[in-house]
mmCIF file of N, CA, C and O in Angstrom:
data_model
loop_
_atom_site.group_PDB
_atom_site.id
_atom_site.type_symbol
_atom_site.label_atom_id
_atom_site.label_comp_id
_atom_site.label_asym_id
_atom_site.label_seq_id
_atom_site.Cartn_x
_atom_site.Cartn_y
_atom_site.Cartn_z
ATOM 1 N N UNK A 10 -1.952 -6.115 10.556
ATOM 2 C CA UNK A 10 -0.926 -5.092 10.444
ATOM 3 C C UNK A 10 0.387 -5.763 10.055
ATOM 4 O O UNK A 10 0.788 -6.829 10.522
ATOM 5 N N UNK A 11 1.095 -4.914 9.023
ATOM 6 C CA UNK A 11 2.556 -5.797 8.533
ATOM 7 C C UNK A 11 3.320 -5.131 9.846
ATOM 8 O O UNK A 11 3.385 -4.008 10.345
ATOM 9 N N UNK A 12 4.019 -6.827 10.211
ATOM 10 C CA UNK A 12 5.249 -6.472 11.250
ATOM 11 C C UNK A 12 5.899 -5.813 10.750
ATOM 12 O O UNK A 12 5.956 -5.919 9.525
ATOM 13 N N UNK A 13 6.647 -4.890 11.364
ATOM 14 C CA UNK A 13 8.029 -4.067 11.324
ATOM 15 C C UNK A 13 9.130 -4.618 10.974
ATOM 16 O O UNK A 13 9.880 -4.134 10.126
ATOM 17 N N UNK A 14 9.391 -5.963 11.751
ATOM 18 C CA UNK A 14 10.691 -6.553 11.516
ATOM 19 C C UNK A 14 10.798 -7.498 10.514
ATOM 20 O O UNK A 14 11.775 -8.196 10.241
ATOM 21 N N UNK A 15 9.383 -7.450 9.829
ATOM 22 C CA UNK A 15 9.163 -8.206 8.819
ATOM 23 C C UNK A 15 10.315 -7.524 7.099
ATOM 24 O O UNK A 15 11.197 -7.919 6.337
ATOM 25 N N UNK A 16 9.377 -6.239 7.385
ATOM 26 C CA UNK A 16 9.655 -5.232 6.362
ATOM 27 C C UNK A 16 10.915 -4.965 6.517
ATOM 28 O O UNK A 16 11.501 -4.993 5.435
ATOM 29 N N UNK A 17 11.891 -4.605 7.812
ATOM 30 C CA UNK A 17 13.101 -4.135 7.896
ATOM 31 C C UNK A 17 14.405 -5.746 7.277
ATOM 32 O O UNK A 17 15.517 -5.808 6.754
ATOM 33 N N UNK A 18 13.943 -6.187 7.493
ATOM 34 C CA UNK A 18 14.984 -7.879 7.282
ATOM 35 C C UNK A 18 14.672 -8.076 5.506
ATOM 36 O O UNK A 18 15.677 -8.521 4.953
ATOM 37 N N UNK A 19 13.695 -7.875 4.702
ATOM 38 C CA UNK A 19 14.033 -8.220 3.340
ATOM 39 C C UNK A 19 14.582 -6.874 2.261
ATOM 40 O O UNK A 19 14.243 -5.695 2.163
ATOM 41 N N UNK A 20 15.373 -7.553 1.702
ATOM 42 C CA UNK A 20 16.134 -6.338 0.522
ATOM 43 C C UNK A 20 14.570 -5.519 -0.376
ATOM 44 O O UNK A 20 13.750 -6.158 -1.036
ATOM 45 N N UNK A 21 14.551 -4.610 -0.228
ATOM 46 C CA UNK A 21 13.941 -3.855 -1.249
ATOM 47 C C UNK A 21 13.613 -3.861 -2.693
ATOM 48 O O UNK A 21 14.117 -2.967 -3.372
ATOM 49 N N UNK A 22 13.133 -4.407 -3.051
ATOM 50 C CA UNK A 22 12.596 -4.124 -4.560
ATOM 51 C C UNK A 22 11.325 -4.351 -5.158
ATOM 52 O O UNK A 22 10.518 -4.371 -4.228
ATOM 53 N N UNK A 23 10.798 -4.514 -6.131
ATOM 54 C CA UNK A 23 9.556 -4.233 -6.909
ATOM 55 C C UNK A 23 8.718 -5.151 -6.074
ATOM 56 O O UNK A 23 7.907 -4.922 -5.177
ATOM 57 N N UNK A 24 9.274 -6.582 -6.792
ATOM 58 C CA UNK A 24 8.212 -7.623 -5.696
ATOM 59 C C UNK A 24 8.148 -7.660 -3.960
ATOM 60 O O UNK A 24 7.124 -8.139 -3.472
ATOM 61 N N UNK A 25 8.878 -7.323 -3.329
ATOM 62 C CA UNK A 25 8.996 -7.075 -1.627
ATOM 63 C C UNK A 25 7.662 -6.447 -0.915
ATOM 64 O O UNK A 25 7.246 -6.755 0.202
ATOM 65 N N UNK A 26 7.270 -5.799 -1.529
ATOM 66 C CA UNK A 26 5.532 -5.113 -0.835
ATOM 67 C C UNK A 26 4.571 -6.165 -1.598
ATOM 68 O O UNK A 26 3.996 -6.864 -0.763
ATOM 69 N N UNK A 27 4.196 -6.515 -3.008
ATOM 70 C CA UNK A 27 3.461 -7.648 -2.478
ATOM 71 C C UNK A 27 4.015 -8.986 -1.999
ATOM 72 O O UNK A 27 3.151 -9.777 -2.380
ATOM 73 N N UNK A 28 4.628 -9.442 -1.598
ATOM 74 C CA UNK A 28 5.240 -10.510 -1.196
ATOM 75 C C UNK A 28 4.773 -10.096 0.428
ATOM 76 O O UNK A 28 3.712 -10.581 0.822
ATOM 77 N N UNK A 29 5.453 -9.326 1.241
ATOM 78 C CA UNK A 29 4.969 -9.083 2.095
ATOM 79 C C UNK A 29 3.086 -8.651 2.443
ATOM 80 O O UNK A 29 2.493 -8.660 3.522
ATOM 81 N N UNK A 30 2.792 -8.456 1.649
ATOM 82 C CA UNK A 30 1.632 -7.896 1.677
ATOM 83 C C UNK A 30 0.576 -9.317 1.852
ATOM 84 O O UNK A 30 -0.485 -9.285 2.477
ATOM 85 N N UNK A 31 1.040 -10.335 1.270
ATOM 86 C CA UNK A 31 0.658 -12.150 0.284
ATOM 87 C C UNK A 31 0.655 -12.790 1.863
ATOM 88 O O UNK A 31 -0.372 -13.179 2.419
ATOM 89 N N UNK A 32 2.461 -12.829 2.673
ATOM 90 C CA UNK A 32 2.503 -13.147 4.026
ATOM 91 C C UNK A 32 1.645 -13.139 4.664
ATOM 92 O O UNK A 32 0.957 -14.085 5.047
ATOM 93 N N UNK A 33 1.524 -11.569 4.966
ATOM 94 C CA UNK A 33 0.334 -10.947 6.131
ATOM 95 C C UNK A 33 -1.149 -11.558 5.551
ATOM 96 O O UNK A 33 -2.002 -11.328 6.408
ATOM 97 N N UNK A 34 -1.576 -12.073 4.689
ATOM 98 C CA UNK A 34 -3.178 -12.660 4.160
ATOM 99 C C UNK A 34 -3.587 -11.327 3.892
ATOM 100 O O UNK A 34 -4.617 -11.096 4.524
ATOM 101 N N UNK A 35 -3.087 -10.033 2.997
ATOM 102 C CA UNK A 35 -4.116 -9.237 2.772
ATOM 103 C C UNK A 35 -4.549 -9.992 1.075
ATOM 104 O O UNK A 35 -3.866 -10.630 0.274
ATOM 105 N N UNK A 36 -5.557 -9.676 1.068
ATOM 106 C CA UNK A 36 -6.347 -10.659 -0.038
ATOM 107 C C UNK A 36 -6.489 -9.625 -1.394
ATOM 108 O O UNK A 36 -6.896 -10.151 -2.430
ATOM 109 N N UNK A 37 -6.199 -8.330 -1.408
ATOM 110 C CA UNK A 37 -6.513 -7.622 -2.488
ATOM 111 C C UNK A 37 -5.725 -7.359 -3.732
ATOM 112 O O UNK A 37 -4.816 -8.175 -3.580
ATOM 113 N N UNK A 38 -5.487 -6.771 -4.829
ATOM 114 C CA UNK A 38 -4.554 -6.865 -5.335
ATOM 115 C C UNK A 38 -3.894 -5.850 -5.580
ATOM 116 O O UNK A 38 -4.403 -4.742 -5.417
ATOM 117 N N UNK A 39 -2.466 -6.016 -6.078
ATOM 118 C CA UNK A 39 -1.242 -5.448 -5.458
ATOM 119 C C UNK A 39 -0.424 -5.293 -6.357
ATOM 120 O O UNK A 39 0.028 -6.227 -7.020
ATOM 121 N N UNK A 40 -0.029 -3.752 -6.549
ATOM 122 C CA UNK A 40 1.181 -3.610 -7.557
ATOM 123 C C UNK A 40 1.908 -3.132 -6.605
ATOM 124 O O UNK A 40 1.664 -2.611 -5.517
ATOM 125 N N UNK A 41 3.114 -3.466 -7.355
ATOM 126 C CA UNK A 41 4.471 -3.118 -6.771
ATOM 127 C C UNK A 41 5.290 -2.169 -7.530
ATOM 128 O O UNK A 41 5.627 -2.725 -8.575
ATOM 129 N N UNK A 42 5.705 -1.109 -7.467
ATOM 130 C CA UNK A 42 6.877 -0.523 -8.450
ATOM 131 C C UNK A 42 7.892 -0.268 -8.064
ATOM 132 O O UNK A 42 8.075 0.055 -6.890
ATOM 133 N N UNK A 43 8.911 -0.351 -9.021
ATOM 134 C CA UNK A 43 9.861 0.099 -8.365
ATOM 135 C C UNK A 43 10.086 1.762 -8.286
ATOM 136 O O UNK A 43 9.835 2.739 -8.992
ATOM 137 N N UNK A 44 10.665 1.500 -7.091
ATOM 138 C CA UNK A 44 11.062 2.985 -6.330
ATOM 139 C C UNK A 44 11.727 4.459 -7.411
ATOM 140 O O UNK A 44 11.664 5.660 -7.147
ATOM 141 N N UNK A 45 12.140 3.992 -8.249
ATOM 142 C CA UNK A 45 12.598 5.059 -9.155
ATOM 143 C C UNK A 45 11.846 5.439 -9.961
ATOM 144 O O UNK A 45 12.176 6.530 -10.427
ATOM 145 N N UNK A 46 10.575 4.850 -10.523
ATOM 146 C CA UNK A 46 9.819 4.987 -11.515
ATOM 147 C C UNK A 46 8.826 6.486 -11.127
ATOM 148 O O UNK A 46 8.285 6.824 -10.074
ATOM 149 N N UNK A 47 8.880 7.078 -12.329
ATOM 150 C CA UNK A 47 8.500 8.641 -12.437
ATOM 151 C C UNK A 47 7.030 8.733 -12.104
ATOM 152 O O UNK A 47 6.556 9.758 -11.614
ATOM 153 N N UNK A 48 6.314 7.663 -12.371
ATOM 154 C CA UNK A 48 4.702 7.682 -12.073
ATOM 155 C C UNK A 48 4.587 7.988 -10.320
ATOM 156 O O UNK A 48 3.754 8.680 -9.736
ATOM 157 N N UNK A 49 5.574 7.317 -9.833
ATOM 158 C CA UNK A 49 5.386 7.545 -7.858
ATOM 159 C C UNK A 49 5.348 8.998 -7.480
ATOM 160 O O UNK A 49 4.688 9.538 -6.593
ATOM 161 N N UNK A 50 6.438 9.669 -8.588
ATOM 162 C CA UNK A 50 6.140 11.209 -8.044
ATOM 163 C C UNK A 50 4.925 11.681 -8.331
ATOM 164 O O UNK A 50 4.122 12.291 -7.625
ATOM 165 N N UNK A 51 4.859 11.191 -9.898
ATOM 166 C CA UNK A 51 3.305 12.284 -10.439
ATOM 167 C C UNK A 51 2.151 11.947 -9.463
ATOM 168 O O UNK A 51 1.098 12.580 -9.539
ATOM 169 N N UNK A 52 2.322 10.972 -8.552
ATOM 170 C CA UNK A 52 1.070 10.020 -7.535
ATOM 171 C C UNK A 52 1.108 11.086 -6.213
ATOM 172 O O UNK A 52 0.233 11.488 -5.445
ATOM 173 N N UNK A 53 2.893 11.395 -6.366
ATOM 174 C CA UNK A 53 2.521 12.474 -5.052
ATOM 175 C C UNK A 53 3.321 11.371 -4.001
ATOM 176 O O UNK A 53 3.403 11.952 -2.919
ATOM 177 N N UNK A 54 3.819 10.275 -3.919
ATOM 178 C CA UNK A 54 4.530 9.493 -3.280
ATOM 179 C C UNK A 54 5.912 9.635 -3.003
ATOM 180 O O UNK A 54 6.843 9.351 -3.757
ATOM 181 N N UNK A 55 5.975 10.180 -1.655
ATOM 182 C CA UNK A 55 7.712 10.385 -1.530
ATOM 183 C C UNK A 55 8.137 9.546 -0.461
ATOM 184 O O UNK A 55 9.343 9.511 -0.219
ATOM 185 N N UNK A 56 7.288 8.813 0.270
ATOM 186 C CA UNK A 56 7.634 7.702 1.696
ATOM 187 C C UNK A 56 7.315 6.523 1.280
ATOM 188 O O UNK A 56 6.477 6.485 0.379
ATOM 189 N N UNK A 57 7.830 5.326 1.755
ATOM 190 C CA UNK A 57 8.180 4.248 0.897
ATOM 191 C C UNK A 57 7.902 3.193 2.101
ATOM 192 O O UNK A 57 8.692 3.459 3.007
ATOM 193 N N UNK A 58 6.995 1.992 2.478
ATOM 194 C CA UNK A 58 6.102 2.027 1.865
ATOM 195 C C UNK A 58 4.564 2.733 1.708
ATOM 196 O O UNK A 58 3.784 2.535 2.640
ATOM 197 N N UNK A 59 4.239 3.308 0.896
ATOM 198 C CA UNK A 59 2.713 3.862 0.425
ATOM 199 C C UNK A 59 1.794 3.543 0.041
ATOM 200 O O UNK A 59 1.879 3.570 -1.187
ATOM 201 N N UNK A 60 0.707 3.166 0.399
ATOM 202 C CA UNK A 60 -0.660 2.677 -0.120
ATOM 203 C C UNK A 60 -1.127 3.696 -0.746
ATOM 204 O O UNK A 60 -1.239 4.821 -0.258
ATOM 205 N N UNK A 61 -1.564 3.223 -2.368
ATOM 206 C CA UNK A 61 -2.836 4.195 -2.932
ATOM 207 C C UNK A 61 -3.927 3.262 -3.218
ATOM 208 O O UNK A 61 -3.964 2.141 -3.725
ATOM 209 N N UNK A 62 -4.793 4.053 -2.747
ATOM 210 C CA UNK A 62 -6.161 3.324 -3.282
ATOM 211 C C UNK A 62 -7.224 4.098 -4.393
ATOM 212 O O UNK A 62 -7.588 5.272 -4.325
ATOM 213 N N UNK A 63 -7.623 3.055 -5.470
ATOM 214 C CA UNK A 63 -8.484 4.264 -6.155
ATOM 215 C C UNK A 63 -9.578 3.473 -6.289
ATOM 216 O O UNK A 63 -9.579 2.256 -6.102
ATOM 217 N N UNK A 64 -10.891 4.407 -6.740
ATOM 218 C CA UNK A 64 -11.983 3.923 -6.849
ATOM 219 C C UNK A 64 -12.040 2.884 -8.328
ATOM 220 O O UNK A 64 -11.082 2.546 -9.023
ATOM 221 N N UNK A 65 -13.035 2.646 -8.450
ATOM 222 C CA UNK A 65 -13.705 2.182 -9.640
ATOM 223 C C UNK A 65 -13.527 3.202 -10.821
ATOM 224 O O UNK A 65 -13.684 2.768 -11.962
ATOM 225 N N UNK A 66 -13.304 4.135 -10.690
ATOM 226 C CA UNK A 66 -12.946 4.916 -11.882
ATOM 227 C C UNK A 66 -11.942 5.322 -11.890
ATOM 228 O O UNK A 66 -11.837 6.311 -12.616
ATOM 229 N N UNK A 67 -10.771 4.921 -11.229
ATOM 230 C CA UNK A 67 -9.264 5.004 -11.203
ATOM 231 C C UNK A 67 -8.820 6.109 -11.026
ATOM 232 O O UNK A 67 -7.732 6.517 -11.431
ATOM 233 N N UNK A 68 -10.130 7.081 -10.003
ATOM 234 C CA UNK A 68 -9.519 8.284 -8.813
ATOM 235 C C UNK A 68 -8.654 7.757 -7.509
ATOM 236 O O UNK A 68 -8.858 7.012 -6.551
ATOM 237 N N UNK A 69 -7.526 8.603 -8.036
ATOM 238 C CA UNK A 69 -6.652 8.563 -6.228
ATOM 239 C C UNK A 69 -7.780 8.935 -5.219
ATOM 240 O O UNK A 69 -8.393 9.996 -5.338
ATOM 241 N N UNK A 70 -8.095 7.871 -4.029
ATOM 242 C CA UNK A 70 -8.833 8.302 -2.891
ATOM 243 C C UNK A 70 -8.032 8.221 -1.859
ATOM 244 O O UNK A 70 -8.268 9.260 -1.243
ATOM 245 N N UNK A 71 -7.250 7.650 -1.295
ATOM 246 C CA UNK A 71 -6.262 7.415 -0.376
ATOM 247 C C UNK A 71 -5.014 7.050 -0.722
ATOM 248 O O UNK A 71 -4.746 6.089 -1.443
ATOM 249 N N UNK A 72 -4.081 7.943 -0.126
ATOM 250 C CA UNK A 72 -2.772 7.662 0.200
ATOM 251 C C UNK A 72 -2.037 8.082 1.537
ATOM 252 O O UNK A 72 -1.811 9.176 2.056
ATOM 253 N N UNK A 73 -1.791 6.934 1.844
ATOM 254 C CA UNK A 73 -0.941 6.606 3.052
ATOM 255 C C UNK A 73 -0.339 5.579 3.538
ATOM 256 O O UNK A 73 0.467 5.322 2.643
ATOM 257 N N UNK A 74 -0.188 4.830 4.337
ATOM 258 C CA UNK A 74 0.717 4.150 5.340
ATOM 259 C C UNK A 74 -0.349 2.779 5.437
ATOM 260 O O UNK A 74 -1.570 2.833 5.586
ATOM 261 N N UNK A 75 0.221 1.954 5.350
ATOM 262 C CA UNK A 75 -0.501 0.518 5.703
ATOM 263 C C UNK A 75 -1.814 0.552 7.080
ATOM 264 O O UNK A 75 -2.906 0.052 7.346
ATOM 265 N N UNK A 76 -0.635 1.663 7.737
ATOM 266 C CA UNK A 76 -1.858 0.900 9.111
ATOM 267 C C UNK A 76 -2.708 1.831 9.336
ATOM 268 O O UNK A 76 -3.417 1.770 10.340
ATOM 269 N N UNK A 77 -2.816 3.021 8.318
ATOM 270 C CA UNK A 77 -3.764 3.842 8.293
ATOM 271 C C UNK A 77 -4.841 3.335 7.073
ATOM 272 O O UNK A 77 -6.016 3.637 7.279
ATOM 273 N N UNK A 78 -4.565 2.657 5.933
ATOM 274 C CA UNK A 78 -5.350 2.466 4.733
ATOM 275 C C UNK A 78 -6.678 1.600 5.801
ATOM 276 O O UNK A 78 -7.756 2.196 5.827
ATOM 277 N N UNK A 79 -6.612 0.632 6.402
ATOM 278 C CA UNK A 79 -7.664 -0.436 6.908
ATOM 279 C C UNK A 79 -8.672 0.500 7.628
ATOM 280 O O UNK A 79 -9.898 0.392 7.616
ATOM 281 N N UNK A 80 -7.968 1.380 8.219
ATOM 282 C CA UNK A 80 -9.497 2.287 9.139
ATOM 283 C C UNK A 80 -10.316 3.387 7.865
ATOM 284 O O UNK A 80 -11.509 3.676 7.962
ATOM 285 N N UNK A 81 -9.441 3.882 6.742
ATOM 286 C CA UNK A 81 -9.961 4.215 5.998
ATOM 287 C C UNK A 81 -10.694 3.205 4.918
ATOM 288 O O UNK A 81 -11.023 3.825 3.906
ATOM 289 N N UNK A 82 -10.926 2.243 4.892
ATOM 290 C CA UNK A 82 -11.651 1.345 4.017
ATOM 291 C C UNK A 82 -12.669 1.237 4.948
ATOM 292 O O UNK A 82 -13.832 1.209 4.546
ATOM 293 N N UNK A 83 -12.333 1.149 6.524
ATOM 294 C CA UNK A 83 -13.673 0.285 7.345
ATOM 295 C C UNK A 83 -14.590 1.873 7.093
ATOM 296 O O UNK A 83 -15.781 1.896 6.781
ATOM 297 N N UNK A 84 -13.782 3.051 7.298
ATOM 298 C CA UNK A 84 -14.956 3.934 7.439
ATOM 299 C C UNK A 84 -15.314 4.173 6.085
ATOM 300 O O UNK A 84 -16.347 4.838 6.003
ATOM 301 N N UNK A 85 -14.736 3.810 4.836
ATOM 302 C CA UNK A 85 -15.601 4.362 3.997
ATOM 303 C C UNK A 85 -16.936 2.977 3.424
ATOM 304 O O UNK A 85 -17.871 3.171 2.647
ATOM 305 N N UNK A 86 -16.617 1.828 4.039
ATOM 306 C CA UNK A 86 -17.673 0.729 3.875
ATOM 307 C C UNK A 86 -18.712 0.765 5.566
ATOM 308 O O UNK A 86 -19.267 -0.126 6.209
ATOM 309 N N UNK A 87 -18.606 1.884 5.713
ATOM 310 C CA UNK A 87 -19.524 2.266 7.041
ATOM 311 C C UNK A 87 -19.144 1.131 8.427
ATOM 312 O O UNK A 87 -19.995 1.010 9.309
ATOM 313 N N UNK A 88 -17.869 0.369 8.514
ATOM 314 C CA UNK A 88 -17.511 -0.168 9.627
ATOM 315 C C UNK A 88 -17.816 0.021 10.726
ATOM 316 O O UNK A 88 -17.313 -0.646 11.629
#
């Protein structure tokens, strides 16, 4: 789980979620955008930070919150 006081202490911008993300050892890969860019709305993203995950055919399957994405991966790999 990313600390709190991790996320609250660095300035905001494009690279800051994976950088933080690199810290914590999550191993997957990771875009970052920046916060103004028009694609976050069309995604449906208005809380900052947001995990999307898509399948293999580059369907939105999840969006949410860091410490909700991991229980949704364990249950959809039958954890």
């Amino acid at each position: 789980m990313i600390k709190r006081e991790t996320a609250i202490k660095v300035p905001e911008n494009c690279s800051t979620g994976a950088r933080i993300l690199e810290e914590e050892g999550y191993k997957y890969p990771c875009l970052a955008i920046d916060m103004e860019n028009p694609v976050l709305k069309e995604l449906g993203v208005n809380s900052y930070p947001t995990v999307l995950l898509f399948d293999r055919d580059s369907k939105l399957i999840f969006r949410g919150s860091i410490e909700t994405v991991k229980d949704y991966i364990e249950k959809i790999l039958n954890y």
